[in-house]
mmCIF file of C-alpha atoms in Angstrom:
data_model
loop_
_atom_site.group_PDB
_atom_site.id
_atom_site.type_symbol
_atom_site.label_atom_id
_atom_site.label_comp_id
_atom_site.label_asym_id
_atom_site.label_seq_id
_atom_site.Cartn_x
_atom_site.Cartn_y
_atom_site.Cartn_z
ATOM 1 C CA MET A 1 3.917 -31.598 0.008
ATOM 2 C CA ILE A 2 1.870 -31.740 -3.204
ATOM 3 C CA ILE A 3 3.191 -28.352 -4.312
ATOM 4 C CA GLU A 4 6.778 -29.427 -3.632
ATOM 5 C CA ASN A 5 6.237 -32.581 -5.662
ATOM 6 C CA ARG A 6 4.687 -30.566 -8.472
ATOM 7 C CA ALA A 7 7.572 -28.092 -8.506
ATOM 8 C CA GLU A 8 10.043 -30.978 -8.477
ATOM 9 C CA ARG A 9 8.195 -32.680 -11.361
ATOM 10 C CA ILE A 10 8.286 -29.476 -13.379
ATOM 11 C CA LYS A 11 11.982 -28.944 -12.640
ATOM 12 C CA SER A 12 12.692 -32.533 -13.615
ATOM 13 C CA ALA A 13 10.666 -32.215 -16.827
ATOM 14 C CA LEU A 14 12.620 -29.097 -17.819
ATOM 15 C CA GLU A 15 16.027 -30.614 -17.072
ATOM 16 C CA PRO A 16 16.732 -31.737 -20.696
ATOM 17 C CA LEU A 17 16.257 -28.155 -21.898
ATOM 18 C CA VAL A 18 18.376 -26.709 -19.101
ATOM 19 C CA GLU A 19 21.143 -29.221 -19.887
ATOM 20 C CA ASP A 20 21.040 -28.371 -23.617
ATOM 21 C CA LEU A 21 21.169 -24.628 -22.910
ATOM 22 C CA LEU A 22 24.078 -24.996 -20.495
ATOM 23 C CA ALA A 23 25.939 -27.325 -22.873
ATOM 24 C CA ALA A 24 25.621 -24.671 -25.596
ATOM 25 C CA GLY A 25 27.118 -22.053 -23.287
ATOM 26 C CA VAL A 26 23.895 -20.188 -22.531
ATOM 27 C CA ARG A 27 24.075 -18.507 -19.137
ATOM 28 C CA LEU A 28 21.082 -19.067 -16.877
ATOM 29 C CA ASN A 29 20.253 -17.320 -13.622
ATOM 30 C CA SER A 30 20.908 -18.901 -10.236
ATOM 31 C CA GLU A 31 17.589 -20.766 -10.404
ATOM 32 C CA ARG A 32 18.666 -22.192 -13.767
ATOM 33 C CA SER A 33 15.671 -20.538 -15.371
ATOM 34 C CA MET A 34 15.606 -19.930 -19.094
ATOM 35 C CA HIS A 35 13.724 -16.659 -18.595
ATOM 36 C CA PHE A 36 15.558 -13.431 -19.224
ATOM 37 C CA LEU A 37 18.405 -14.799 -21.295
ATOM 38 C CA PHE A 38 21.309 -12.430 -21.673
ATOM 39 C CA ALA A 39 21.025 -10.527 -24.960
ATOM 40 C CA GLU A 40 24.105 -12.184 -26.446
ATOM 41 C CA ASP A 41 22.718 -15.656 -25.588
ATOM 42 C CA TYR A 42 19.533 -15.285 -27.664
ATOM 43 C CA PRO A 43 21.059 -16.357 -30.995
ATOM 44 C CA ILE A 44 22.199 -19.608 -29.351
ATOM 45 C CA GLY A 45 19.371 -20.110 -26.861
ATOM 46 C CA LEU A 46 16.295 -19.439 -29.006
ATOM 47 C CA PRO A 47 16.858 -22.273 -31.512
ATOM 48 C CA ILE A 48 17.339 -24.669 -28.583
ATOM 49 C CA ILE A 49 14.151 -23.437 -26.919
ATOM 50 C CA LEU A 50 12.226 -23.758 -30.198
ATOM 51 C CA SER A 51 13.496 -27.304 -30.717
ATOM 52 C CA HIS A 52 12.319 -28.271 -27.232
ATOM 53 C CA LEU A 53 8.880 -26.785 -27.918
ATOM 54 C CA GLU A 54 8.518 -29.418 -30.647
ATOM 55 C CA ARG A 55 9.322 -32.250 -28.207
ATOM 56 C CA PRO A 56 6.693 -34.258 -26.294
ATOM 57 C CA TYR A 57 6.763 -32.442 -22.962
ATOM 58 C CA GLU A 58 3.593 -32.226 -20.883
ATOM 59 C CA ASP A 59 1.496 -29.078 -21.296
ATOM 60 C CA LEU A 60 2.593 -27.206 -18.156
ATOM 61 C CA PRO A 61 6.365 -27.595 -18.675
ATOM 62 C CA LYS A 62 5.891 -26.591 -22.330
ATOM 63 C CA SER A 63 4.003 -23.525 -21.159
ATOM 64 C CA ILE A 64 6.950 -22.570 -18.967
ATOM 65 C CA ILE A 65 9.335 -23.056 -21.890
ATOM 66 C CA ALA A 66 7.124 -20.879 -24.118
ATOM 67 C CA GLY A 67 7.229 -18.198 -21.437
ATOM 68 C CA ALA A 68 10.937 -17.831 -22.159
ATOM 69 C CA LEU A 69 10.006 -16.421 -25.562
ATOM 70 C CA TYR A 70 8.257 -13.281 -24.405
ATOM 71 C CA TYR A 71 10.425 -11.624 -21.834
ATOM 72 C CA THR A 72 12.164 -9.325 -24.259
ATOM 73 C CA LYS A 73 11.615 -7.554 -27.538
ATOM 74 C CA ASN A 74 14.943 -8.064 -29.213
ATOM 75 C CA LYS A 75 15.644 -8.670 -32.878
ATOM 76 C CA HIS A 76 16.357 -12.362 -32.294
ATOM 77 C CA SER A 77 13.080 -13.167 -30.594
ATOM 78 C CA GLN A 78 11.104 -10.993 -33.009
ATOM 79 C CA ALA A 79 12.678 -12.856 -35.927
ATOM 80 C CA ILE A 80 11.230 -16.190 -34.784
ATOM 81 C CA TRP A 81 7.629 -14.905 -34.705
ATOM 82 C CA PRO A 82 6.723 -17.063 -37.750
ATOM 83 C CA GLU A 83 8.084 -20.195 -36.064
ATOM 84 C CA ILE A 84 6.150 -19.430 -32.887
ATOM 85 C CA ALA A 85 3.004 -18.857 -34.988
ATOM 86 C CA ASP A 86 3.516 -22.236 -36.658
ATOM 87 C CA ILE A 87 3.904 -24.045 -33.323
ATOM 88 C CA TYR A 88 0.866 -22.148 -32.005
ATOM 89 C CA SER A 89 -1.260 -23.278 -34.959
ATOM 90 C CA LYS A 90 -0.238 -26.920 -34.475
ATOM 91 C CA THR A 91 -0.838 -26.940 -30.708
ATOM 92 C CA PRO A 92 -4.110 -28.505 -29.512
ATOM 93 C CA ASN A 93 -6.495 -26.275 -27.563
ATOM 94 C CA MET A 94 -6.956 -28.830 -24.789
ATOM 95 C CA ALA A 95 -4.383 -30.690 -22.691
ATOM 96 C CA LYS A 96 -4.165 -33.197 -19.883
ATOM 97 C CA LEU A 97 -4.018 -31.766 -16.386
ATOM 98 C CA PHE A 98 -0.399 -31.864 -15.182
ATOM 99 C CA ASP A 99 -1.116 -33.249 -11.715
ATOM 100 C CA LYS A 100 -4.038 -35.473 -12.686
ATOM 101 C CA PRO A 101 -3.731 -36.587 -16.321
ATOM 102 C CA SER A 102 -6.616 -39.046 -15.925
ATOM 103 C CA LEU A 103 -9.137 -36.193 -15.522
ATOM 104 C CA GLN A 104 -10.912 -34.404 -18.352
ATOM 105 C CA PRO A 105 -8.653 -32.257 -20.537
ATOM 106 C CA ILE A 106 -8.435 -28.554 -19.720
ATOM 107 C CA PRO A 107 -7.566 -25.534 -21.903
ATOM 108 C CA SER A 108 -3.912 -25.734 -22.887
ATOM 109 C CA ALA A 109 -1.629 -23.464 -20.867
ATOM 110 C CA PHE A 110 1.002 -24.017 -23.573
ATOM 111 C CA LYS A 111 -1.277 -22.656 -26.303
ATOM 112 C CA SER A 112 -2.072 -19.621 -24.127
ATOM 113 C CA SER A 113 1.646 -19.025 -23.500
ATOM 114 C CA LEU A 114 2.336 -19.184 -27.217
ATOM 115 C CA ALA A 115 -0.461 -16.684 -27.882
ATOM 116 C CA ASN A 116 1.068 -14.384 -25.269
ATOM 117 C CA ALA A 117 4.489 -14.752 -26.883
ATOM 118 C CA LEU A 118 2.988 -13.845 -30.262
ATOM 119 C CA LEU A 119 1.327 -10.802 -28.703
ATOM 120 C CA LYS A 120 4.484 -9.649 -26.887
ATOM 121 C CA LEU A 121 6.624 -10.043 -30.023
ATOM 122 C CA TYR A 122 4.036 -8.660 -32.451
ATOM 123 C CA GLU A 123 5.156 -6.075 -34.998
ATOM 124 C CA PRO A 124 2.821 -4.288 -37.440
ATOM 125 C CA LYS A 125 4.476 -6.027 -40.399
ATOM 126 C CA ARG A 126 2.911 -9.273 -39.084
ATOM 127 C CA LEU A 127 -0.677 -7.975 -39.350
ATOM 128 C CA SER A 128 -1.796 -10.344 -42.125
ATOM 129 C CA SER A 129 -0.329 -13.349 -40.281
ATOM 130 C CA LEU A 130 -2.006 -12.251 -37.062
ATOM 131 C CA VAL A 131 -5.350 -11.890 -38.856
ATOM 132 C CA HIS A 132 -4.951 -15.413 -40.209
ATOM 133 C CA LEU A 133 -4.328 -16.798 -36.714
ATOM 134 C CA VAL A 134 -7.300 -14.932 -35.229
ATOM 135 C CA CYS A 135 -9.642 -16.026 -38.009
ATOM 136 C CA ASP A 136 -8.611 -19.690 -37.770
ATOM 137 C CA LYS A 137 -11.254 -21.175 -35.456
ATOM 138 C CA ARG A 138 -9.034 -24.193 -34.856
ATOM 139 C CA ASN A 139 -6.983 -21.917 -32.564
ATOM 140 C CA GLY A 140 -9.881 -21.809 -30.112
ATOM 141 C CA GLU A 141 -10.324 -19.322 -27.311
ATOM 142 C CA THR A 142 -6.654 -18.310 -27.201
ATOM 143 C CA ARG A 143 -7.460 -16.127 -30.210
ATOM 144 C CA ILE A 144 -8.906 -13.658 -27.700
ATOM 145 C CA ILE A 145 -5.342 -12.902 -26.598
ATOM 146 C CA LEU A 146 -4.411 -12.060 -30.193
ATOM 147 C CA LEU A 147 -7.230 -9.525 -30.662
ATOM 148 C CA LYS A 148 -5.407 -6.709 -28.850
ATOM 149 C CA PRO A 149 -3.305 -5.402 -31.800
ATOM 150 C CA LEU A 150 -6.349 -5.540 -34.075
ATOM 151 C CA ILE A 151 -8.485 -3.594 -31.610
ATOM 152 C CA ARG A 152 -5.684 -1.060 -31.213
ATOM 153 C CA VAL A 153 -5.542 -0.238 -34.967
ATOM 154 C CA GLN A 154 -9.215 -0.561 -35.892
ATOM 155 C CA LYS A 155 -9.799 3.194 -36.041
ATOM 156 C CA ARG A 156 -6.879 3.680 -38.439
ATOM 157 C CA ARG A 157 -7.493 0.630 -40.621
ATOM 158 C CA LYS A 158 -10.938 0.257 -42.102
ATOM 159 C CA LYS A 159 -10.366 -3.372 -43.141
ATOM 160 C CA VAL A 160 -9.419 -4.303 -39.573
ATOM 161 C CA ALA A 161 -12.566 -2.603 -38.251
ATOM 162 C CA GLU A 162 -14.638 -4.552 -40.788
ATOM 163 C CA LEU A 163 -12.901 -7.787 -39.814
ATOM 164 C CA LEU A 164 -13.589 -7.203 -36.125
ATOM 165 C CA ALA A 165 -17.245 -6.527 -36.921
ATOM 166 C CA ASP A 166 -17.376 -9.829 -38.836
ATOM 167 C CA LEU A 167 -15.692 -11.666 -35.963
ATOM 168 C CA LYS A 168 -18.559 -10.675 -33.652
ATOM 169 C CA SER A 169 -20.427 -13.653 -35.128
ATOM 170 C CA ASP A 170 -17.723 -15.997 -33.792
ATOM 171 C CA PRO A 171 -19.055 -17.350 -30.478
ATOM 172 C CA MET A 172 -15.574 -17.587 -28.939
ATOM 173 C CA LEU A 173 -14.746 -13.970 -29.721
ATOM 174 C CA ALA A 174 -18.175 -12.292 -29.470
ATOM 175 C CA THR A 175 -18.140 -11.616 -25.731
ATOM 176 C CA GLU A 176 -14.651 -10.089 -25.763
ATOM 177 C CA LEU A 177 -15.434 -7.918 -28.776
ATOM 178 C CA ALA A 178 -18.699 -6.748 -27.227
ATOM 179 C CA ALA A 179 -16.841 -5.905 -24.001
ATOM 180 C CA ARG A 180 -14.442 -3.807 -26.096
ATOM 181 C CA GLY A 181 -17.338 -1.917 -27.672
ATOM 182 C CA ILE A 182 -17.117 -3.536 -31.077
#
């Protein structure tokens, strides 16, 4: 019963986005999910999704919306990487629990989803922007997600290796970097 209510609450919370996507002619699957948009719908659908990410949804529905950004690596979604990075930087690290908002805040699922979108859509030309996001302590523990491209190129880029060595002093990143042998 609780799970059904939760699913219904999430579906209800996402209804304004679904309505806007359908009104714009974006085709959704039979579950009316915004995941896996058809390639030709991305130019229309992505700006609508981005606009809804700026609206005051609860954390969990926003996380689901952000998940729509990282299901494909097409030129349209890659082009909005800077906008996603901006939303990511502005998103608080903690959020109210969806089912029990009166309890202590928990780590934001939305911020984690945005970090995953940034990772999925990352291109090497975004290295300096990625470094900025990882070095900004205001982005909290979700920065761990963004370390992967830096770790991958550390042997080829001396400055990245030096940066990772410096980041070992960051308490939120130290354990992950040590686990990766840095």
